[in-house]
Every structure is written in C-alpha cells, then in structure tokens.
PDB file of C-alpha atoms in Angstrom:
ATOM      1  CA  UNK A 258     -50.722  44.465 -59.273  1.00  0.00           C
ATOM      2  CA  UNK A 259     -54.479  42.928 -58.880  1.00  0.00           C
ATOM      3  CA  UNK A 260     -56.246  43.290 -55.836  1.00  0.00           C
ATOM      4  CA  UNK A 261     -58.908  40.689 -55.541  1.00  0.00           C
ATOM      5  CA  UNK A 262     -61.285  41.477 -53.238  1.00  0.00           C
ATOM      6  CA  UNK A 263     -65.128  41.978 -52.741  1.00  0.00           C
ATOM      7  CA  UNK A 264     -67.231  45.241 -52.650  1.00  0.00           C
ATOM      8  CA  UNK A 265     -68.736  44.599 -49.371  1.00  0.00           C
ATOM      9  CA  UNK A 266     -65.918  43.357 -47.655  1.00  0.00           C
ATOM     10  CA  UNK A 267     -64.233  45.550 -44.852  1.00  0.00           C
ATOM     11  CA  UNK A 268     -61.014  44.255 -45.225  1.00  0.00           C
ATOM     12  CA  UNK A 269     -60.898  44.284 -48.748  1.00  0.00           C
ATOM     13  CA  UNK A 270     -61.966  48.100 -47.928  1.00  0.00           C
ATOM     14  CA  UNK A 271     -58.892  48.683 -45.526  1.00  0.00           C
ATOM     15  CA  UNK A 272     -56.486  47.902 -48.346  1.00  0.00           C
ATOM     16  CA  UNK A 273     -58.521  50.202 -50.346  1.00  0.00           C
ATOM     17  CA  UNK A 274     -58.604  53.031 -48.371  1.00  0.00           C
ATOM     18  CA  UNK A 275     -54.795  52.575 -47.792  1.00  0.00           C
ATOM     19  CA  UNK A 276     -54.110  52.792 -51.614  1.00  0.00           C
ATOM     20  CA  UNK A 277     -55.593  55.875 -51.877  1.00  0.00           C
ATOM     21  CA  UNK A 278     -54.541  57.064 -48.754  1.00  0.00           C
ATOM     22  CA  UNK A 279     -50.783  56.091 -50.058  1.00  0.00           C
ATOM     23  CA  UNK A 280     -51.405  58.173 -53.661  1.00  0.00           C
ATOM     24  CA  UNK A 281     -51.153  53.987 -54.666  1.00  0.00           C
ATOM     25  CA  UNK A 282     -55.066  53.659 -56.080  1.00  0.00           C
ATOM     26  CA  UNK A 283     -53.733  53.787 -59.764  1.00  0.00           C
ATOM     27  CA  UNK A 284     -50.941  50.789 -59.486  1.00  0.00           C
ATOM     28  CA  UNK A 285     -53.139  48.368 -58.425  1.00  0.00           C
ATOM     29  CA  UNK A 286     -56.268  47.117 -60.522  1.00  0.00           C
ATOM     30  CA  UNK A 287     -59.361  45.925 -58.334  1.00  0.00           C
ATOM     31  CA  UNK A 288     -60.601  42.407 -59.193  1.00  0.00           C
ATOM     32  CA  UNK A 289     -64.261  42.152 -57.622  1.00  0.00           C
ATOM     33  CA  UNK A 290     -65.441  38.174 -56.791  1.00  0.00           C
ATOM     34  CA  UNK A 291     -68.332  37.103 -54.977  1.00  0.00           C
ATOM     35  CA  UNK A 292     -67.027  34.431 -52.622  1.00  0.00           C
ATOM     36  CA  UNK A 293     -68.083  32.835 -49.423  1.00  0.00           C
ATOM     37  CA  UNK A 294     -66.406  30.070 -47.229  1.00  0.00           C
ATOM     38  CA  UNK A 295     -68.818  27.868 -48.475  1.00  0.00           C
ATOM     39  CA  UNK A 296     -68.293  28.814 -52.090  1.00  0.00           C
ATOM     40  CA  UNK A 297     -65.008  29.702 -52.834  1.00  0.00           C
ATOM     41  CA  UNK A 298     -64.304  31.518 -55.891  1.00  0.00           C
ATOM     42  CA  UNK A 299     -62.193  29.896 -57.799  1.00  0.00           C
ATOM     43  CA  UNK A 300     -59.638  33.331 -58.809  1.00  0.00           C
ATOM     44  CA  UNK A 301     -59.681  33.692 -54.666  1.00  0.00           C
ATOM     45  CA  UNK A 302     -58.376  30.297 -54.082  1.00  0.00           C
ATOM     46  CA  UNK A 303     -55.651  30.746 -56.914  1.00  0.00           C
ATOM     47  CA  UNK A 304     -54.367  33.612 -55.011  1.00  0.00           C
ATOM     48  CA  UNK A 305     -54.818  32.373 -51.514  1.00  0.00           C
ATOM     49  CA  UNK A 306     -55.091  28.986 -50.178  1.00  0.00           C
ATOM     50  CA  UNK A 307     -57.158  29.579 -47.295  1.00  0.00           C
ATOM     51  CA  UNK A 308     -59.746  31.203 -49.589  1.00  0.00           C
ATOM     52  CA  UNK A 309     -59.518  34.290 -47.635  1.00  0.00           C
ATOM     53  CA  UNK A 310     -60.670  38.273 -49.459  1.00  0.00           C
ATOM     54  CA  UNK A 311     -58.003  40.717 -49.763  1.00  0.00           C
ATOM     55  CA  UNK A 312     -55.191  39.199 -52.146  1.00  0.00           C
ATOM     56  CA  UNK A 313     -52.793  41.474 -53.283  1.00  0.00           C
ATOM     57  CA  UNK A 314     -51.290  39.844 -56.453  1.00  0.00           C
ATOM     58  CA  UNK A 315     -47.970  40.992 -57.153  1.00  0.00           C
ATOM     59  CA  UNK A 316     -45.511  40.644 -60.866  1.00  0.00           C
ATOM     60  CA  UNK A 317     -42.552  41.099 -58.919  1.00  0.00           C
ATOM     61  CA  UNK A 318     -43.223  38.572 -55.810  1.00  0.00           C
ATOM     62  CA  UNK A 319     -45.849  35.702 -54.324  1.00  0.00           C
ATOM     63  CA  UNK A 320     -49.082  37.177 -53.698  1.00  0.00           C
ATOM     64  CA  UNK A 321     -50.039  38.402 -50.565  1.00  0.00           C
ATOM     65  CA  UNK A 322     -52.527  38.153 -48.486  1.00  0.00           C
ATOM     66  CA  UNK A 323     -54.341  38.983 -45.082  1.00  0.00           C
ATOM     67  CA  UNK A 324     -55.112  42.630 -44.701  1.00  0.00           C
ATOM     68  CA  UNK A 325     -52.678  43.460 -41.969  1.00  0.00           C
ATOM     69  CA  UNK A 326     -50.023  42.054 -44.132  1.00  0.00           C
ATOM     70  CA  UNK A 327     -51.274  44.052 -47.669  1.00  0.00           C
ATOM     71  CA  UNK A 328     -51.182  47.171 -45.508  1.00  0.00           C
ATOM     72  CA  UNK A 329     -48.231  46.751 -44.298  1.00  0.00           C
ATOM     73  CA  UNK A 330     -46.686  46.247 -47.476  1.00  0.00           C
ATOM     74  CA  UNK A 331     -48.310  48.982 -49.266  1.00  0.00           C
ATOM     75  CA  UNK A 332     -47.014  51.568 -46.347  1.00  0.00           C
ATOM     76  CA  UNK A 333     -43.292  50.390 -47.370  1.00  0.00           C
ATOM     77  CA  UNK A 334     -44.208  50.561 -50.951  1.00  0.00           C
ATOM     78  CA  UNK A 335     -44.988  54.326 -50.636  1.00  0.00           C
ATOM     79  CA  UNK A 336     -42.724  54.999 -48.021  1.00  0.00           C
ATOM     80  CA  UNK A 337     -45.952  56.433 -45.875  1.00  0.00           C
ATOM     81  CA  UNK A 338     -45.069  55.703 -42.679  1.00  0.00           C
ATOM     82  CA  UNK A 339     -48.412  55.055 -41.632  1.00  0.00           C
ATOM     83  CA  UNK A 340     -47.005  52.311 -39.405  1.00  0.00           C
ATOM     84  CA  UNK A 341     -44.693  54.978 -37.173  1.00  0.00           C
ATOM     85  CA  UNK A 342     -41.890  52.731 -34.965  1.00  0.00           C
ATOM     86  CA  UNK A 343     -42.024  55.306 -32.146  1.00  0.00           C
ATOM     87  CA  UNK A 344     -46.240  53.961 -31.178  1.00  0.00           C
ATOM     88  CA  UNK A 345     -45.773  50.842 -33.431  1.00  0.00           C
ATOM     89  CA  UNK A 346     -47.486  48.560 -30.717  1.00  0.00           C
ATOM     90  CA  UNK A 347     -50.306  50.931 -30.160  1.00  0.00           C
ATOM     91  CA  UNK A 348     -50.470  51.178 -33.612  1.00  0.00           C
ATOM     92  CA  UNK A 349     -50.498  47.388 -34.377  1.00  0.00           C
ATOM     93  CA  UNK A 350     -53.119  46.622 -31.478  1.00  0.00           C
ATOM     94  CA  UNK A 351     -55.002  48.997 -32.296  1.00  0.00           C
ATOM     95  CA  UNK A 352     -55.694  47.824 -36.041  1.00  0.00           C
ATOM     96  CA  UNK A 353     -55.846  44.634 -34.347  1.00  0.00           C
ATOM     97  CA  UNK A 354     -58.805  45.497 -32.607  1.00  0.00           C
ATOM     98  CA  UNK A 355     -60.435  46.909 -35.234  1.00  0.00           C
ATOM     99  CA  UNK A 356     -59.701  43.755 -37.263  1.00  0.00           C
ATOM    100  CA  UNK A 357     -61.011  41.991 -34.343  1.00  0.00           C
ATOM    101  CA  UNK A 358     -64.408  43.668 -34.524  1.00  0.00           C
ATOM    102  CA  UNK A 359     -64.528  43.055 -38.592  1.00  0.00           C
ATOM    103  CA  UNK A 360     -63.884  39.481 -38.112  1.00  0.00           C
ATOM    104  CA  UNK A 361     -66.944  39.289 -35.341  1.00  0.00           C
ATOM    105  CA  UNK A 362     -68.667  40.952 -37.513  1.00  0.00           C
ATOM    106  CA  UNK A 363     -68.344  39.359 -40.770  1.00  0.00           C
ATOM    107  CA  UNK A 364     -69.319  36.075 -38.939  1.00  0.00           C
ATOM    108  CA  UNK A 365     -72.497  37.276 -37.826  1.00  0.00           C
ATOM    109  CA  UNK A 366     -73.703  38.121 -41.301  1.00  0.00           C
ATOM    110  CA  UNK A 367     -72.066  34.748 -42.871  1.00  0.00           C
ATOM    111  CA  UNK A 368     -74.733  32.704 -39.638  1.00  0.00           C
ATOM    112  CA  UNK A 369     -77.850  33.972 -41.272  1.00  0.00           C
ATOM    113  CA  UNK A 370     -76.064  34.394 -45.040  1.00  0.00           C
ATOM    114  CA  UNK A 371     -74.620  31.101 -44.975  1.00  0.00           C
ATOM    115  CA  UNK A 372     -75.662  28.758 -42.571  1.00  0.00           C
ATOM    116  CA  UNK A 373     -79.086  27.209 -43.543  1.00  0.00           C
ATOM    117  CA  UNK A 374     -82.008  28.662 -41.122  1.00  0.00           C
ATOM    118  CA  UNK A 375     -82.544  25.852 -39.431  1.00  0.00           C
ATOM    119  CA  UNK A 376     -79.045  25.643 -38.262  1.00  0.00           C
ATOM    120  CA  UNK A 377     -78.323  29.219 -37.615  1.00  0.00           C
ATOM    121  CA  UNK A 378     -77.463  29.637 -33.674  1.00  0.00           C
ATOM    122  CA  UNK A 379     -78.698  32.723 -32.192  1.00  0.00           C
ATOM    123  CA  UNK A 380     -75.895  32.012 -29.221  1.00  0.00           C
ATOM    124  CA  UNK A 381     -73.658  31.966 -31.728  1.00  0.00           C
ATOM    125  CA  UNK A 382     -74.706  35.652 -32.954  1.00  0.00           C
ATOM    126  CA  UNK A 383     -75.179  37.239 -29.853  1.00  0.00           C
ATOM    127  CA  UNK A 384     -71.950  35.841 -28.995  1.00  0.00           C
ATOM    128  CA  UNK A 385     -69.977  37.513 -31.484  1.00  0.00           C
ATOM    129  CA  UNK A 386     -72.137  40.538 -30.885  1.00  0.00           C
ATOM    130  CA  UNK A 387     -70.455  40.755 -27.360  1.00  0.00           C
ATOM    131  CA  UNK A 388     -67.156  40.735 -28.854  1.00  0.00           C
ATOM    132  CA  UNK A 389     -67.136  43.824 -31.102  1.00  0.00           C
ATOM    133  CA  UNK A 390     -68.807  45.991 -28.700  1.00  0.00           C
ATOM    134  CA  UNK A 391     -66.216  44.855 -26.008  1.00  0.00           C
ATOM    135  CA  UNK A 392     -64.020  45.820 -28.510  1.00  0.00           C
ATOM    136  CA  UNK A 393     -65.909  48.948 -29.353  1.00  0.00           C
ATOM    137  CA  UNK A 394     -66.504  50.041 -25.498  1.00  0.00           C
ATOM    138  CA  UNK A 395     -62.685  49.525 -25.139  1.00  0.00           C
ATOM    139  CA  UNK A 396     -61.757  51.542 -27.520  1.00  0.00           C
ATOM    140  CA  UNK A 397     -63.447  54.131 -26.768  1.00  0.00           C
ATOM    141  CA  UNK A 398     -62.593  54.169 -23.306  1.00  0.00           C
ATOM    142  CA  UNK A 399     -58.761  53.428 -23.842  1.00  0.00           C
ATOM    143  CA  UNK A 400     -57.855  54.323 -27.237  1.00  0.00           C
ATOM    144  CA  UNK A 401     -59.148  57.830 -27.974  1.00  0.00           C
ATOM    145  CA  UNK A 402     -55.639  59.634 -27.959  1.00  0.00           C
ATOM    146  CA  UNK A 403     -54.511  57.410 -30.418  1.00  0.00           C
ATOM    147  CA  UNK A 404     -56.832  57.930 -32.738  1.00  0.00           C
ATOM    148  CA  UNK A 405     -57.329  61.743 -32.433  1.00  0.00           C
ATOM    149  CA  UNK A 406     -52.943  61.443 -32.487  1.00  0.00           C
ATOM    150  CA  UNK A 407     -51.296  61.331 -35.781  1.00  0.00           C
ATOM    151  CA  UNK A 408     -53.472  59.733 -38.857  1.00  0.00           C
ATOM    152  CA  UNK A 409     -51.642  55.857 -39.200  1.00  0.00           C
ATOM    153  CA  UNK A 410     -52.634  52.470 -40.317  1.00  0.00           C
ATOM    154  CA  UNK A 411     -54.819  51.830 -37.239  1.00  0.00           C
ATOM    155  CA  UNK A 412     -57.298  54.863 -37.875  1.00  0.00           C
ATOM    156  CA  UNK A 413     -57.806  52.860 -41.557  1.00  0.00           C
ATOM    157  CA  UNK A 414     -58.710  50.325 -39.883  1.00  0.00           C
ATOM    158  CA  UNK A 415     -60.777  51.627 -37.225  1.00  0.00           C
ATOM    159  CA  UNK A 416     -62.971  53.663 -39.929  1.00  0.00           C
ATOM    160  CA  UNK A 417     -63.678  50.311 -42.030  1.00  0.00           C
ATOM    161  CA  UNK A 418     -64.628  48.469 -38.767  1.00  0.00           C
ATOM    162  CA  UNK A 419     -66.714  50.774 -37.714  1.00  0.00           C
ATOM    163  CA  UNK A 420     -68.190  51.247 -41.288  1.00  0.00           C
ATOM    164  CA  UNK A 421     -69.333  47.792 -41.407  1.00  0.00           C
ATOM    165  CA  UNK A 422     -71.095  47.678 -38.651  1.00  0.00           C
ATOM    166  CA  UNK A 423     -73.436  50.725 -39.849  1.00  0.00           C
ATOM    167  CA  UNK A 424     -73.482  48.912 -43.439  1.00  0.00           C
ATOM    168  CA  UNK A 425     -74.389  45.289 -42.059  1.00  0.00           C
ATOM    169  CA  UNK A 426     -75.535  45.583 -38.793  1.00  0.00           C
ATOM    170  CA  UNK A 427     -77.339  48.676 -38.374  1.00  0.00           C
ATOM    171  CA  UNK A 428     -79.849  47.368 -36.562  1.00  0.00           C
ATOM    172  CA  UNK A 429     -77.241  46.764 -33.358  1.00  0.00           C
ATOM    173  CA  UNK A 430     -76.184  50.363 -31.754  1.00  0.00           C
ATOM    174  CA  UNK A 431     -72.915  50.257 -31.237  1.00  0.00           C
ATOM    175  CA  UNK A 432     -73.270  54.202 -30.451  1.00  0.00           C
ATOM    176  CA  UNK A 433     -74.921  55.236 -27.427  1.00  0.00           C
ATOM    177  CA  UNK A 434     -72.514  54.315 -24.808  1.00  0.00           C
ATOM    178  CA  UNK A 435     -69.632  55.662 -27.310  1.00  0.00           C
ATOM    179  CA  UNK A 436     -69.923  59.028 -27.589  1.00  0.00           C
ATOM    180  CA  UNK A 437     -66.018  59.916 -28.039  1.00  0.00           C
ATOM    181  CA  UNK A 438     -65.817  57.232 -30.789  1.00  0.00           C
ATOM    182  CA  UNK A 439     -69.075  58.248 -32.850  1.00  0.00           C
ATOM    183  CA  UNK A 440     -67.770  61.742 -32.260  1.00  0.00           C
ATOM    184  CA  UNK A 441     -64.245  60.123 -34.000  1.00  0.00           C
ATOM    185  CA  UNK A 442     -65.676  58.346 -36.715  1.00  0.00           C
ATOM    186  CA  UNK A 443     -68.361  61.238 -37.379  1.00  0.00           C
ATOM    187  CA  UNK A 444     -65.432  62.716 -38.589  1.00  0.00           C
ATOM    188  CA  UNK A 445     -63.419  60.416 -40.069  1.00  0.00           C
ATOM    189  CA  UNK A 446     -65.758  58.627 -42.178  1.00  0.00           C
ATOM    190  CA  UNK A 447     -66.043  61.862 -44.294  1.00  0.00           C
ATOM    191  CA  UNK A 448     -62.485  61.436 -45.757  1.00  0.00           C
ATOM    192  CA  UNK A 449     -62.342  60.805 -49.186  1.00  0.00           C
ATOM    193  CA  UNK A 450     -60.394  57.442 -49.011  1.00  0.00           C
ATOM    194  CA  UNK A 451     -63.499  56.479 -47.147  1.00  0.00           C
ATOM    195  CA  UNK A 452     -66.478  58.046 -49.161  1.00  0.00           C
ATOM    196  CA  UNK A 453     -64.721  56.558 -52.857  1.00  0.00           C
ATOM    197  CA  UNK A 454     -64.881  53.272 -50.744  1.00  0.00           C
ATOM    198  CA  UNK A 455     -68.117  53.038 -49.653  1.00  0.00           C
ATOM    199  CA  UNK A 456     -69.916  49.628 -50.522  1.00  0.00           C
ATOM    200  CA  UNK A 457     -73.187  50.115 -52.515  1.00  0.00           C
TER     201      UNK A 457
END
C-alpha cells in the first residue's frame, strides 16, 4: 500500500500515527507531494478526485481516501479496535471534532498561503479562528473523560488537531482557558506515534 500524503498535513499525520499505533507503519510506503487546492499534484488527483491529502492506495481494492475513512480501515486491518462499539458515537464525534478543528485550521493557513494578499479576508480568518476554539473550549469542558478513558481513534485525532495548531498557528493560544486539555495533550503528545510524526 502507498500512502500519499504531505509532511505538514494533520490528517495525513492521523493516518500516520494510526499505522504505527496499529504495529501497520511497515505495510504501507509514505508518498510525500506538495499540493494545494490551487495546485493539485498531479499523483494526488490520480488517487483522489477531489484532490484531497491522505490517499491510502490499496493492490487489493480502490483507493481510499478521507482520513476518517483510512482510519477506519486500518483499525479493521489490524483488528485494533480503536473504534470500540460500546462508546462508538462518542468515539466518532469526538474525532469529528477534532477533524473539525484541523479543517478550520488548515483554511486559515491556505487564506494567507494561497489566496493572493490583496484578497486575503481577515473575517474570513478570524472566523475560522472562532470555530476551533469553540471546538477546543468544548472539548475541554465536555469531553475530558473520554479522552483520559481508554486510548481509541478519537485521542489520534485529538493529538494531531491539537498539534497543528502549535505547528501553524502558534501565535493563537488555544491554552489558557484549557487547562484540562493542555494538561491531556501535555501528555499525549509525548507518545511515540506522535514524536516519529512530527512535521519538520
């Protein structure tokens, strides 16, 4: 299998950190692309029509793609039951969330990355802004037994969402009022599946 992916990206980290959370990291080789909605690369629309990072190519099946659905299929691959049916909706809103907060992210970076500067809307960013730490605020408030509950597929993809915003947006404290979730991901982020992830 091929993973095709970027360094940088956080969902291309969640599959990631689920191989090697699955004992998976050595069936699937990584295929790194630099690709942008503006500029897709060409091995990223091959494998996915909407031009979207992670695709999981597969020998034995149609390449998939969408994080939530790679993960998903990597937890039946292994058997890992890191989606658990007895909390599967917690579970599965949850990762949501955290998906959620990526994709806010992500578009914040692409409005200065992307869009040319005389076109970049500042409403536009703070807009997004509000929408991860929502998110964030929630789950901290809400979510906390979950996440210090058994380790599943959700606590992957809290770590990379939380990640990224340290990595891209460091500037924007997403900390102070979250003291039970910094606590969390002080924590968590020390894993190795997370520290042999780590974009440069």
């Amino acid at each position: 299998m091929q993973l095709i992916s970027a360094q940088p990206s956080p969902f291309g980290r969640k599959v990631k950190v689920m191989l090697i959370e699955t004992d998976q990291a050595d069936a699937v080789e990584r295929v790194d692309v630099m690709t942008t909605p503006v500029a897709t690369d060409p091995k990223v629309a091959a494998a996915n029509p909407v031009g979207k990072i992670p695709a999981l190519v597969r020998e034995d099946g149609p390449t998939l793609y969408d994080s939530r659905v790679i993960c998903r299929y990597l937890d039946a691959r292994a058997n890992a039951g890191l989606y658990p049916e007895a909390r599967i909706w917690d579970t599965l809103t949850l990762e949501a969330t955290a998906d959620g907060i990526m994709d806010a992210a992500v578009l914040m970076v692409y409005e200065h990355r992307v869009r040319p500067e005389s076109l970049v809307f500042e409403g536009w960013i703070e807009a997004q802004w509000a929408k991860v730490i929502r998110s964030v605020n929630a789950v901290n408030d809400r979510w906390m037994s979950h996440l210090h509950g058994p380790f599943d597929a959700s606590h992957i993809a809290m770590g990379c969402a939380l990640a990224y915003l340290d990595f891209r947006l460091g500037d924007r404290d997403w900390r102070t009022r979250n003291k039970d979730l910094t606590d969390w991901f002080s924590v968590f982020e020390k894993r190795d599946s997370m520290t042999e992830t780590a974009p440069e």
